[in-house]
Short mmCIF file of C-alpha atoms and ligand atoms in Angstrom, two decimals:
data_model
loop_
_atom_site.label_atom_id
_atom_site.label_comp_id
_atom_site.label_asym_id
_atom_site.label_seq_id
_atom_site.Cartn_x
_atom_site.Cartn_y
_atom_site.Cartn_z
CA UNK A 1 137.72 45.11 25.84
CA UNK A 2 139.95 46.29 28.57
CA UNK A 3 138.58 46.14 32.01
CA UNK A 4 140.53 49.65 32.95
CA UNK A 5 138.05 50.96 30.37
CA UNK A 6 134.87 49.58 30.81
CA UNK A 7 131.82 49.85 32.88
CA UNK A 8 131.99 46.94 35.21
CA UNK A 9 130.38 48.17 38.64
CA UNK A 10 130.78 44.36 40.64
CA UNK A 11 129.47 44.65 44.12
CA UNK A 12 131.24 43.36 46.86
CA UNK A 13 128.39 42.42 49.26
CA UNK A 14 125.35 40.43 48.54
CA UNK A 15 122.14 42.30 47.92
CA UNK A 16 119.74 41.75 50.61
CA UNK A 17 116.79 42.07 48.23
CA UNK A 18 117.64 39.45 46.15
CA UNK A 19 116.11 36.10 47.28
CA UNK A 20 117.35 33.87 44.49
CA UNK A 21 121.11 33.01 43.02
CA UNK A 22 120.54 34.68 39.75
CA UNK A 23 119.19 37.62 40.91
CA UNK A 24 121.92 37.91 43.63
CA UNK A 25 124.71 37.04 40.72
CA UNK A 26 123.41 39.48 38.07
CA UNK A 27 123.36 42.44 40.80
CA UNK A 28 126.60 41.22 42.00
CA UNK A 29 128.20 41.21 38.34
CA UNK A 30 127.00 44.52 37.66
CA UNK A 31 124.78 43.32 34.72
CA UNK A 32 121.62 44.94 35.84
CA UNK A 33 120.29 47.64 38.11
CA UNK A 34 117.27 48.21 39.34
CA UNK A 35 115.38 51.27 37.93
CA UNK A 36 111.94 50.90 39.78
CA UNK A 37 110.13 47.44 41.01
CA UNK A 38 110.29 45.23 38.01
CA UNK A 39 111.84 47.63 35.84
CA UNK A 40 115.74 47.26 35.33
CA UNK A 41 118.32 49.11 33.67
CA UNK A 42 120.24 47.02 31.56
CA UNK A 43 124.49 47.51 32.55
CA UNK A 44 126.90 46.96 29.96
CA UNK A 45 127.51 43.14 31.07
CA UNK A 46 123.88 42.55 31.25
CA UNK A 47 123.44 44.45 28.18
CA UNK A 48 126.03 42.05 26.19
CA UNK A 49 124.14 38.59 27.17
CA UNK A 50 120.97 40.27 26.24
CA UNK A 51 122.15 40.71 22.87
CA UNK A 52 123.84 37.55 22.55
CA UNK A 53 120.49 35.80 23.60
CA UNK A 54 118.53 37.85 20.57
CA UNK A 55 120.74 37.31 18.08
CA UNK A 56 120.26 33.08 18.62
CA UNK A 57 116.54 34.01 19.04
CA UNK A 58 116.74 35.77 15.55
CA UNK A 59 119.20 33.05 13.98
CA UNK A 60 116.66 29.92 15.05
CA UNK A 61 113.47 32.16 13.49
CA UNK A 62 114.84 32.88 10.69
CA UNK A 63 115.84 29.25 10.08
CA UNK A 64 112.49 28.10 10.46
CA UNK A 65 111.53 30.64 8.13
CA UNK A 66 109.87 33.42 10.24
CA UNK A 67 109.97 36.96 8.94
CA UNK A 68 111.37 39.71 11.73
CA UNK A 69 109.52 42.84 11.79
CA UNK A 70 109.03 45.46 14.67
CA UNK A 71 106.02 46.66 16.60
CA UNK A 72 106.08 49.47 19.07
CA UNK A 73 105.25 48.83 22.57
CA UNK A 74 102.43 51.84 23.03
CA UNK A 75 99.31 50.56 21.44
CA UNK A 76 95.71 51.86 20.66
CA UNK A 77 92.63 50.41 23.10
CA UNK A 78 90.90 50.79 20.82
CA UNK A 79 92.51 47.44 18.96
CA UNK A 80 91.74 45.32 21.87
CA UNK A 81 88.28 46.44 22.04
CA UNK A 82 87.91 44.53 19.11
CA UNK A 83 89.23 41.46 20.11
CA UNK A 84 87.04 41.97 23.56
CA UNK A 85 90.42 41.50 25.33
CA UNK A 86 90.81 45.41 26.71
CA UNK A 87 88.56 45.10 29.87
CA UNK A 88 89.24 41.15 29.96
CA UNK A 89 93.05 41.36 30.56
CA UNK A 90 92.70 43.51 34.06
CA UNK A 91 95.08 45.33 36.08
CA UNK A 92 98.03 43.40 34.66
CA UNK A 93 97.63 45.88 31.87
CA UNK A 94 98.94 49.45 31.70
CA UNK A 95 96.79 52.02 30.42
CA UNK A 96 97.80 55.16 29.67
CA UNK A 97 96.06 58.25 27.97
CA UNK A 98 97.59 61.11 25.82
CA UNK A 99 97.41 64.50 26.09
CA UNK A 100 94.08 64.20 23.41
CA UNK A 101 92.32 62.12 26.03
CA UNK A 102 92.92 59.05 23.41
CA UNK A 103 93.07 55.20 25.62
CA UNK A 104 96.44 53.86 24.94
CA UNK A 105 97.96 51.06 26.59
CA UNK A 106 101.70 49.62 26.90
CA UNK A 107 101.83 46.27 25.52
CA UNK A 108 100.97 42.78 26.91
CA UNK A 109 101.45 41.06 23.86
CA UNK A 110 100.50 41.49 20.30
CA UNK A 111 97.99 39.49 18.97
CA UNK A 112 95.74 42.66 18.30
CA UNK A 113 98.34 45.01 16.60
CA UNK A 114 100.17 42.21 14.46
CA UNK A 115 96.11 40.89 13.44
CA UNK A 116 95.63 44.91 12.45
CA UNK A 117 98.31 44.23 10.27
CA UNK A 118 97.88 41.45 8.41
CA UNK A 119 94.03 42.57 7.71
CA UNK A 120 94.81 45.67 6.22
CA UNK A 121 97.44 44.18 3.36
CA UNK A 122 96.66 40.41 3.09
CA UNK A 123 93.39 39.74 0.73
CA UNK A 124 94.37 35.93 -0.29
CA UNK A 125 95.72 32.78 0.58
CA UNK A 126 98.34 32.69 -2.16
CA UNK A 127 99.93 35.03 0.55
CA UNK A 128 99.45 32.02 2.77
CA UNK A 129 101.33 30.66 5.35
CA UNK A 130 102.97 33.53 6.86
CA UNK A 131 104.78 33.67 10.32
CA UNK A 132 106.06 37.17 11.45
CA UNK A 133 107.74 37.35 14.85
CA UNK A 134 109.90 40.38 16.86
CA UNK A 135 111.63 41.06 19.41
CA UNK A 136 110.41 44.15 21.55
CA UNK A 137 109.63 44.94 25.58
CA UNK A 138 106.84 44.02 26.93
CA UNK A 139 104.28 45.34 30.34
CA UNK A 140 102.51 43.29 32.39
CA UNK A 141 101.58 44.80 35.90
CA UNK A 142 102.40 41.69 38.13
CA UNK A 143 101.37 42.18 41.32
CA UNK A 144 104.18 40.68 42.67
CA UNK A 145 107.12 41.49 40.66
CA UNK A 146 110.41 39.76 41.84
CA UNK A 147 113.14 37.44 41.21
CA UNK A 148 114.64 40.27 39.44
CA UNK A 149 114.62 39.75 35.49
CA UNK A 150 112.91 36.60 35.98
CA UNK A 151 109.43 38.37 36.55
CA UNK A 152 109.69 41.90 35.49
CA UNK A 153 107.13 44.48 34.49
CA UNK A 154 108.90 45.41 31.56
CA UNK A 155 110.34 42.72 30.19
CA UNK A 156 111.87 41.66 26.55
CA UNK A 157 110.23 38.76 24.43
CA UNK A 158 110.48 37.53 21.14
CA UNK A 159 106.42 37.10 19.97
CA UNK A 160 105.58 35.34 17.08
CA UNK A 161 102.54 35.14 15.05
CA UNK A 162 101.43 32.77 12.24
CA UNK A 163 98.33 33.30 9.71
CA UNK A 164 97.33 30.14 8.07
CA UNK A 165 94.58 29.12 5.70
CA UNK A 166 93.18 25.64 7.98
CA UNK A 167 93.37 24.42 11.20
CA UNK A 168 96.17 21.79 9.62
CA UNK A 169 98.87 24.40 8.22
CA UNK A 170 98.22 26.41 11.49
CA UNK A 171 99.37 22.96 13.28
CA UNK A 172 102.42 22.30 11.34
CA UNK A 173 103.21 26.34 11.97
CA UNK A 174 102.84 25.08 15.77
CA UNK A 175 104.95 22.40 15.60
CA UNK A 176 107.94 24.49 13.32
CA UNK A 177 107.78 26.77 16.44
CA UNK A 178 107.88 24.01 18.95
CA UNK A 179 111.46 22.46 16.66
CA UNK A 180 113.21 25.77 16.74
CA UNK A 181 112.34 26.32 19.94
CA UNK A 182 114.11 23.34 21.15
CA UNK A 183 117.16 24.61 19.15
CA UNK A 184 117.44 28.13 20.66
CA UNK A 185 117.04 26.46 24.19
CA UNK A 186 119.84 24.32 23.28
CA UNK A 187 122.10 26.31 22.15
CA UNK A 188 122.00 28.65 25.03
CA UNK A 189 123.24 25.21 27.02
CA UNK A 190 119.49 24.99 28.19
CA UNK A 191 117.23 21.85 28.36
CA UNK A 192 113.79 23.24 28.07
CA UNK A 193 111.10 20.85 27.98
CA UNK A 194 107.83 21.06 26.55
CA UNK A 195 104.63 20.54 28.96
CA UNK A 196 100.91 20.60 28.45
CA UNK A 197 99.65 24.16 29.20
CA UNK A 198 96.55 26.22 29.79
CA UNK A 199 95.82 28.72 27.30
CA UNK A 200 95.28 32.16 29.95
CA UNK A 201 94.77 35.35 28.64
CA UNK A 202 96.23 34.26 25.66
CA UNK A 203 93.29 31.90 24.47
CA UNK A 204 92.98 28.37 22.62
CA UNK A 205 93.62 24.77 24.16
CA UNK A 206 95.99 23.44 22.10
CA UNK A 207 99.61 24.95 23.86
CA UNK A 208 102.63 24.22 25.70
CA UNK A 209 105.09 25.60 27.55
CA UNK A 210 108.57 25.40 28.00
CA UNK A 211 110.00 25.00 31.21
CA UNK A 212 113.63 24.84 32.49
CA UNK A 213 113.74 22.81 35.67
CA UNK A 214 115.09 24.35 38.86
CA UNK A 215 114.22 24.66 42.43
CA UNK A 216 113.32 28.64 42.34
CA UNK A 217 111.19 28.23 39.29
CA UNK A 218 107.69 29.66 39.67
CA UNK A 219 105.48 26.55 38.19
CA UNK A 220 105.11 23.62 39.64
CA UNK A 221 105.54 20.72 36.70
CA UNK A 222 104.86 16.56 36.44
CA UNK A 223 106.69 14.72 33.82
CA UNK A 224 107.77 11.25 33.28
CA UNK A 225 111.89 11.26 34.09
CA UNK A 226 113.04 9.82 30.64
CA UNK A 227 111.50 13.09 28.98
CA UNK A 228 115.09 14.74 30.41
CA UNK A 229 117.30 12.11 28.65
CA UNK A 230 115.67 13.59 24.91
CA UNK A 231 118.15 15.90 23.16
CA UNK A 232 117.43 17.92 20.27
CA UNK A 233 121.52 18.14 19.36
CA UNK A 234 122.42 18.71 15.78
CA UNK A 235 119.85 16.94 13.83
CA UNK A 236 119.24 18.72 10.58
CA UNK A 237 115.77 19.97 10.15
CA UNK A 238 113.51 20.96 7.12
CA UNK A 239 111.22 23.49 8.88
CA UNK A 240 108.91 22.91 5.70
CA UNK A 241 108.61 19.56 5.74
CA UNK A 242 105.02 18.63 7.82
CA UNK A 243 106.48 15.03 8.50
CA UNK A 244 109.63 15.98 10.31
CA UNK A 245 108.19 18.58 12.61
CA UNK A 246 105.56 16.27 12.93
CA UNK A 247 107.98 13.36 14.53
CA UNK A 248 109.75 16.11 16.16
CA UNK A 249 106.99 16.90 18.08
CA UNK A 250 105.97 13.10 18.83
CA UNK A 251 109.45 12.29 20.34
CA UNK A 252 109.39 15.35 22.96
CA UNK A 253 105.41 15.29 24.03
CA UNK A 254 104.93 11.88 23.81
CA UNK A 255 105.68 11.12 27.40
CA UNK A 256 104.10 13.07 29.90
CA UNK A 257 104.93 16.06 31.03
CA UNK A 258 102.21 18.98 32.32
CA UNK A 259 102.63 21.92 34.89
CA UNK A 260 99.76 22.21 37.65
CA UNK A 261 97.24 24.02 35.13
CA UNK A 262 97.00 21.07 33.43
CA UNK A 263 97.91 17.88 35.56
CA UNK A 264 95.63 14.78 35.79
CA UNK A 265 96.69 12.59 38.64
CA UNK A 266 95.39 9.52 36.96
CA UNK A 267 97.09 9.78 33.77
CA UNK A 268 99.88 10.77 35.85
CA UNK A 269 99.44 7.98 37.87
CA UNK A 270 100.03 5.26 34.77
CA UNK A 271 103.86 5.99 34.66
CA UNK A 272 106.01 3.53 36.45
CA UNK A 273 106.33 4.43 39.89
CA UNK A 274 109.90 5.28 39.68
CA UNK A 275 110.01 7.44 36.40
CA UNK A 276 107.53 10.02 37.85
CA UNK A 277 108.44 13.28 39.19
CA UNK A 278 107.23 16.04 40.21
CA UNK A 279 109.55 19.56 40.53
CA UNK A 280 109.85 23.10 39.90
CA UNK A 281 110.71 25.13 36.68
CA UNK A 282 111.11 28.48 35.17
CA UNK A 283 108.88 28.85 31.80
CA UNK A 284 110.91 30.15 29.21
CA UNK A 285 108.69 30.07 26.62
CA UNK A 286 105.16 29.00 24.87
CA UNK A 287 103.34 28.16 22.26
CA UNK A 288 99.66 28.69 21.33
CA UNK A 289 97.31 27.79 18.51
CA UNK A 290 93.75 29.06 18.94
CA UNK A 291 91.80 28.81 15.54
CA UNK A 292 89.97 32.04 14.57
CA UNK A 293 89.88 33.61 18.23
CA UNK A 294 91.40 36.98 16.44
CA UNK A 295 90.56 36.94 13.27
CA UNK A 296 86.98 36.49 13.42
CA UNK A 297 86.85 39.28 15.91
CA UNK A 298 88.92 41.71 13.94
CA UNK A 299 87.40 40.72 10.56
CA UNK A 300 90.92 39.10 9.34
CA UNK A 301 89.57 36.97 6.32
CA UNK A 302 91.50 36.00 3.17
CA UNK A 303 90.25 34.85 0.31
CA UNK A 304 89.92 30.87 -0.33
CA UNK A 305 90.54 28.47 -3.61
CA UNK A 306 86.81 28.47 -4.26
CA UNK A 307 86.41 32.77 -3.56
CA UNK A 308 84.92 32.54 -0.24
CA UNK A 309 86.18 34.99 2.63
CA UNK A 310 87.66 32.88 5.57
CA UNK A 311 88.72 33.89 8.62
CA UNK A 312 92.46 33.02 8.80
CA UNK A 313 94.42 30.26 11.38
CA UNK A 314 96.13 31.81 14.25
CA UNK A 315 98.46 30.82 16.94
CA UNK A 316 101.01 32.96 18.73
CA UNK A 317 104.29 32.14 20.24
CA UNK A 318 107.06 33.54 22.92
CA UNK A 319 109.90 33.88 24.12
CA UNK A 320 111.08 35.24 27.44
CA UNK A 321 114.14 36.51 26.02
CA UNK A 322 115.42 38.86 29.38
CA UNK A 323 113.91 35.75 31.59
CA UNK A 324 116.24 33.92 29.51
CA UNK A 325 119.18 35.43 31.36
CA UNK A 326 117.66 34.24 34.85
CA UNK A 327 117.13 30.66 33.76
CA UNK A 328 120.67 30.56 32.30
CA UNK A 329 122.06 31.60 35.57
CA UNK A 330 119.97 29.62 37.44
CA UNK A 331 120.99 26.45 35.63
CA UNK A 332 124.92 27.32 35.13
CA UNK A 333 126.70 28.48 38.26
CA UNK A 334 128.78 27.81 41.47
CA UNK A 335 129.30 29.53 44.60
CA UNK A 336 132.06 31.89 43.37
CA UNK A 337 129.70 33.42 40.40
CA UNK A 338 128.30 32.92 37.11
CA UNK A 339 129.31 30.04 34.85
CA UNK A 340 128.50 31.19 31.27
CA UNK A 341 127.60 28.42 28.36
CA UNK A 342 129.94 29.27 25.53
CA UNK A 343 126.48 30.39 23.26
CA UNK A 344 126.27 33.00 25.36
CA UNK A 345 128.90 34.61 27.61
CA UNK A 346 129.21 37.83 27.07
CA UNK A 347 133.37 37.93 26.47
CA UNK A 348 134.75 34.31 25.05
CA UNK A 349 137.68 34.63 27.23
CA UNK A 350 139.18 36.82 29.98
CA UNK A 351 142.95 37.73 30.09
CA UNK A 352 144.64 38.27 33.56
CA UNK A 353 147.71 40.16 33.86
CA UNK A 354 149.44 38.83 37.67
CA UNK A 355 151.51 41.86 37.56
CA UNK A 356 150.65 44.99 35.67
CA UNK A 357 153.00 46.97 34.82
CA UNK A 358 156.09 44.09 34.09
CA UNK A 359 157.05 44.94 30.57
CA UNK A 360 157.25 41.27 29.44
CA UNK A 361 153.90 40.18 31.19
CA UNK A 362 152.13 43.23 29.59
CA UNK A 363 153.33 42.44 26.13
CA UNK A 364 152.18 38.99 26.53
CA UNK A 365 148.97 39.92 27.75
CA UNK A 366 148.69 42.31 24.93
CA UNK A 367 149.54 40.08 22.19
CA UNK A 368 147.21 37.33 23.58
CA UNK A 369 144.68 40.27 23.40
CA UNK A 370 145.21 41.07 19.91
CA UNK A 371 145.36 37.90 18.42
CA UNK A 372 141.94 36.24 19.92
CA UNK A 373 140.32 39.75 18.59
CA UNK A 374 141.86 39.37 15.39
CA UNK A 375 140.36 35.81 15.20
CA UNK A 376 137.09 37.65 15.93
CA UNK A 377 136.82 36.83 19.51
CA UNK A 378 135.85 39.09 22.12
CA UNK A 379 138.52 38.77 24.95
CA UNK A 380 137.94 40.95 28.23
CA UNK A 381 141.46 41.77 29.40
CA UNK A 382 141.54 42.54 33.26
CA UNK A 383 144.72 45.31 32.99
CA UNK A 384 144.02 47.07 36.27
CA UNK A 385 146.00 46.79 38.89
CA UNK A 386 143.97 45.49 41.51
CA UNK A 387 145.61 42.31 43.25
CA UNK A 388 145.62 38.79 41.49
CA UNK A 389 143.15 37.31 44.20
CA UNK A 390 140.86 40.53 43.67
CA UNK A 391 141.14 39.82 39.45
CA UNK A 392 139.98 35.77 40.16
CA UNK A 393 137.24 36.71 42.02
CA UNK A 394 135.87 39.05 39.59
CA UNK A 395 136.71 37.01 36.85
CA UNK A 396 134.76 33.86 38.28
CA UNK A 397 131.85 35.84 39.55
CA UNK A 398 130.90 37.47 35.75
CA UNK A 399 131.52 33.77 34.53
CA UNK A 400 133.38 34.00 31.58
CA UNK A 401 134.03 30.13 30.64
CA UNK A 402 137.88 30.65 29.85
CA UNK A 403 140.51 32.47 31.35
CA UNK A 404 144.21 32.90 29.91
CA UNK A 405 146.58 33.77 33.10
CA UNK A 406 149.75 35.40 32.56
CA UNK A 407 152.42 36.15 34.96
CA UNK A 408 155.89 36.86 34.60
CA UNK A 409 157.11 33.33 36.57
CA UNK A 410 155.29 31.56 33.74
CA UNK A 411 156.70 33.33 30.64
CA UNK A 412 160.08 32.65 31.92
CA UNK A 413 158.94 28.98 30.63
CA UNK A 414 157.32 30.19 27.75
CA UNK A 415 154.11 29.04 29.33
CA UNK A 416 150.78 30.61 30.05
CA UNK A 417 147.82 28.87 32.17
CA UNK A 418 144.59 28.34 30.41
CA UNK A 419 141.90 27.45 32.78
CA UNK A 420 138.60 26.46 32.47
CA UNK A 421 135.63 27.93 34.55
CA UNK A 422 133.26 25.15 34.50
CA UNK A 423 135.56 22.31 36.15
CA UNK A 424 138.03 24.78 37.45
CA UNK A 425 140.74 22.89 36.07
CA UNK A 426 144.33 24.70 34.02
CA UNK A 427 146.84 23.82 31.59
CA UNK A 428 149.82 25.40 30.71
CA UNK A 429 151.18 25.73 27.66
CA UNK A 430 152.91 28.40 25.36
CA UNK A 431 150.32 31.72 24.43
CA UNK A 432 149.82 31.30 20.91
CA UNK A 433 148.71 27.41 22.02
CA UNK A 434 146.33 28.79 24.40
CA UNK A 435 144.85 31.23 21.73
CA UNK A 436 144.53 28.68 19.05
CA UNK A 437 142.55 26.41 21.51
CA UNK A 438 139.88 29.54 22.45
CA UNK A 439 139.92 29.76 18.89
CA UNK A 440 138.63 26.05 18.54
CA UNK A 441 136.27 25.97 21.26
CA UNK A 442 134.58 29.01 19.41
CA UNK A 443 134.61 27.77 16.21
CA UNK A 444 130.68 25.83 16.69
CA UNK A 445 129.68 28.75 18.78
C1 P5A B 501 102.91 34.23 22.92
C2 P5A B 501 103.62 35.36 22.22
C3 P5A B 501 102.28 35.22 25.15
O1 P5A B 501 102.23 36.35 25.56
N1 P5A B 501 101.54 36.10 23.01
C4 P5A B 501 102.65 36.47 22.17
C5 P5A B 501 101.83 34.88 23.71
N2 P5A B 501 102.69 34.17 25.87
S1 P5A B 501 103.18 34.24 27.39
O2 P5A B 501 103.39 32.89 27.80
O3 P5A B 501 102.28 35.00 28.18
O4 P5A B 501 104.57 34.98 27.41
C6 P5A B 501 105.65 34.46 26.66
C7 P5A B 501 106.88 34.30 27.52
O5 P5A B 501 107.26 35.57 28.07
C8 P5A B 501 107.88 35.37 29.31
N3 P5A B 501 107.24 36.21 30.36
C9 P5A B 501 107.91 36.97 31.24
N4 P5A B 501 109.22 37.20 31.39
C10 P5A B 501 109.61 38.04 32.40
N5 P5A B 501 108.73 38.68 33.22
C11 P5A B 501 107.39 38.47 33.08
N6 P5A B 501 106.54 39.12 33.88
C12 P5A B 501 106.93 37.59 32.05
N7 P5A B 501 105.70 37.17 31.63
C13 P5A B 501 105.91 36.33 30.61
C14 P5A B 501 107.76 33.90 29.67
O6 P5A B 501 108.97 33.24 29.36
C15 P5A B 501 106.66 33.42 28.74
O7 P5A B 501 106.79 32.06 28.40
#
């Protein structure tokens, strides 16, 4: 992309609305703007990370073996006065009515629609396990929306559902979910760690959530400290096998870790002195099992081995796929702007030009361009004419975490400067060097 043609609307001053660094940043970089309280438009540059951020969510699913599908986000009341959940849920829920006076409703969640589903074409547990999951915007009325994407109103997650025959394959669908989730996290440069949870409006005991740490976050967590030094990394999993998911699981909730829904001083209390903490995070995600809550409301029964009619194994699981952007932010940036992990940034690399306009500097700039997008890259070339200082600053505030500079004092060398955003620190070196090395940082991304 070239920045003389694209829709890149940076702000110069800091918004005075936005109380937390990722808010402030994604205003600032022109990713998002506010359409009404909790309700954003999604810019271009915004736009781009969202995207990126889905297609890991969909990669990691799919790897585990969950089937995509898509819901719409208007449902029928009448579906959640089945599951007794339409008056239960409150104000956070947006009801609507159409022009035939029928009770609609923007969706929470799906547990109701997806269990609708599954009753009216599943009849037997040879169709068993099954774990569908999409990706689609949510409502939630919070009373206090704020933080910008971090706690919307309408807001994107990707909600999963599984349908088991016992309470033991419903447990190993649990702990799939809880492996894959640690490999999305990880892969957008994120440690999220998995705490002991309460079960809301969601239902059922058994969950966890999935918390980021950082100051701004909105729950208040206690975990023992050598939970942070687990990585998930690039172990090999089979999402069938029961045994490895199992372990999986062991390794990152053995120690302990709870938010304040959940925390027991005294157990707390049992960790060495010096290993416990207690800190702030933002919850990117969670994981529920709760039994037959649905399914023996809404009448979701398969047939067993011996011909009885059970009620099928559920547990649900999310994603906050636009909070996702927040956290990201939140846990990857400096004072000049964004710092993008390279699973996610929006461009790979950014080209600046020091002085539009020379015929050997454009060239360069242009054959730089061309070759990283022949390699399949994404490069965002900044060929305006605005000042180099001006070109930095926008450069560094919208993060991208390499930037090829080219200026006509270089070239006479041969050389161009390839820097890096997260330490700040450049190397020059001839252009086709500095493409082949974008081209190697990329190729595990
Ligand atoms: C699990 C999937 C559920 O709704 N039903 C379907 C279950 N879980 S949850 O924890 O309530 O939400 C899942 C994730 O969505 C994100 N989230 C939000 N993101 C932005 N703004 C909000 N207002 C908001 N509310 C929830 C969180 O990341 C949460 O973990």
């Amino acid at each position: 992309m070239r920045l003389s043609r694209y829709f890149l609307p940076v702000l110069k001053e800091t918004p005075s609305e936005a109380q937390i660094v990722s808010h402030r940043l994604m205003l600032r970089a022109g990713m998002i703007k506010q359409a009404q309280a909790g309700i954003y438009s999604w810019l271009p540059l915004g736009f781009k990370v969202l995207k990126k951020i889905e297609n890991i969510v969909h990669e990691e699913q799919q790897r585990a073996g969950h089937i995509p599908l898509l819901m719409p986000t208007l449902q029928s009341a009448d579906l959640w006065r089945e599951s007794g959940r339409y008056e239960a849920y409150g104000e956070e829920m947006l009801r609507i009515t159409d022009r035939h006076g029928r009770d609609m409703l923007y969706g929470p969640t799906n547990e109701e629609l997806i269990t609708d589903i599954f009753r009216s074409y599943v009849r037997s547990y040879k169709d068993l396990p099954l774990t569908l999951y999409h990706i689609q915007w949510k409502f939630r009325d919070e009373i206090r929306p704020r933080f910008g994407v971090m706690r919307g109103r309408e807001f994107l997650m990707k909600d999963g559902y599984n349908f088991d025959l016992t309470k033991e394959d419903a447990l190993h669908a649990y702990n799939r979910h809880l492996v894959s989730y640690l490999r999305t996290y990880e892969r957008m440069g994120l440690q999220a760690i998995p705490m002991r949870a309460d079960g809301g409006p969601i239902g059922g005991d058994y969950t966890h959530e999935f918390l980021v740490l950082a100051e701004t976050g909105e729950s208040e967590v206690f975990y023992d400290s050598e939970i942070t030094d687990l990585k998930f990394g690039t172990r090999d999993i089979d999402f069938d096998s029961v045994e490895e998911c199992q372990s999986v699981l062991e390794e990152f909730t053995s120690r302990y870790a709870r938010t304040d829904e959940t925390h027991d001083e005294a157990l707390f209390n049992q960790i060495p002195e010096e290993r416990r903490r207690s800190a702030r995070g933002i919850e990117v995600g969670q994981i529920f099992y709760f039994g037959t809550k649905y399914s023996e409301a809404m009448n979701a029964v398969v047939q067993d081995q011996s011909g009885a009619q059970v009620p099928v194994h559920m547990g649900s699981h999310g994603i906050g796929v636009s909070r996702l952007l927040g956290a990201i932010i939140e846990a990857s940036h400096d004072d000049k702007g964004i710092i993008w992990p390279e699973g996610v940034t929006p461009f790979h690399c950014g080209i600046v030009n020091l002085k539009q306009g020379d015929a050997e500097a454009d060239a360069a700039c242009e054959a730089i361009y061309l070759d990283l997008v022949k390699s399949g890259l994404e490069p965002l070339y900044d060929d305006t004419n605005e000042r180099a200082g001006g070109k930095f600053a926008t450069m560094d505030l919208i993060g991208l975490p390499w930037r090829i500079t080219v200026g006509p004092r270089g070239l006479k060398n041969g050389v161009v400067e390839l820097t890096s955003r997260r330490t700040g620190e450049s190397e020059e070196m001839p252009p086709e060097q500095a493409v082949e090395r974008i081209r190697q940082i990329y190729a595990n991304h």
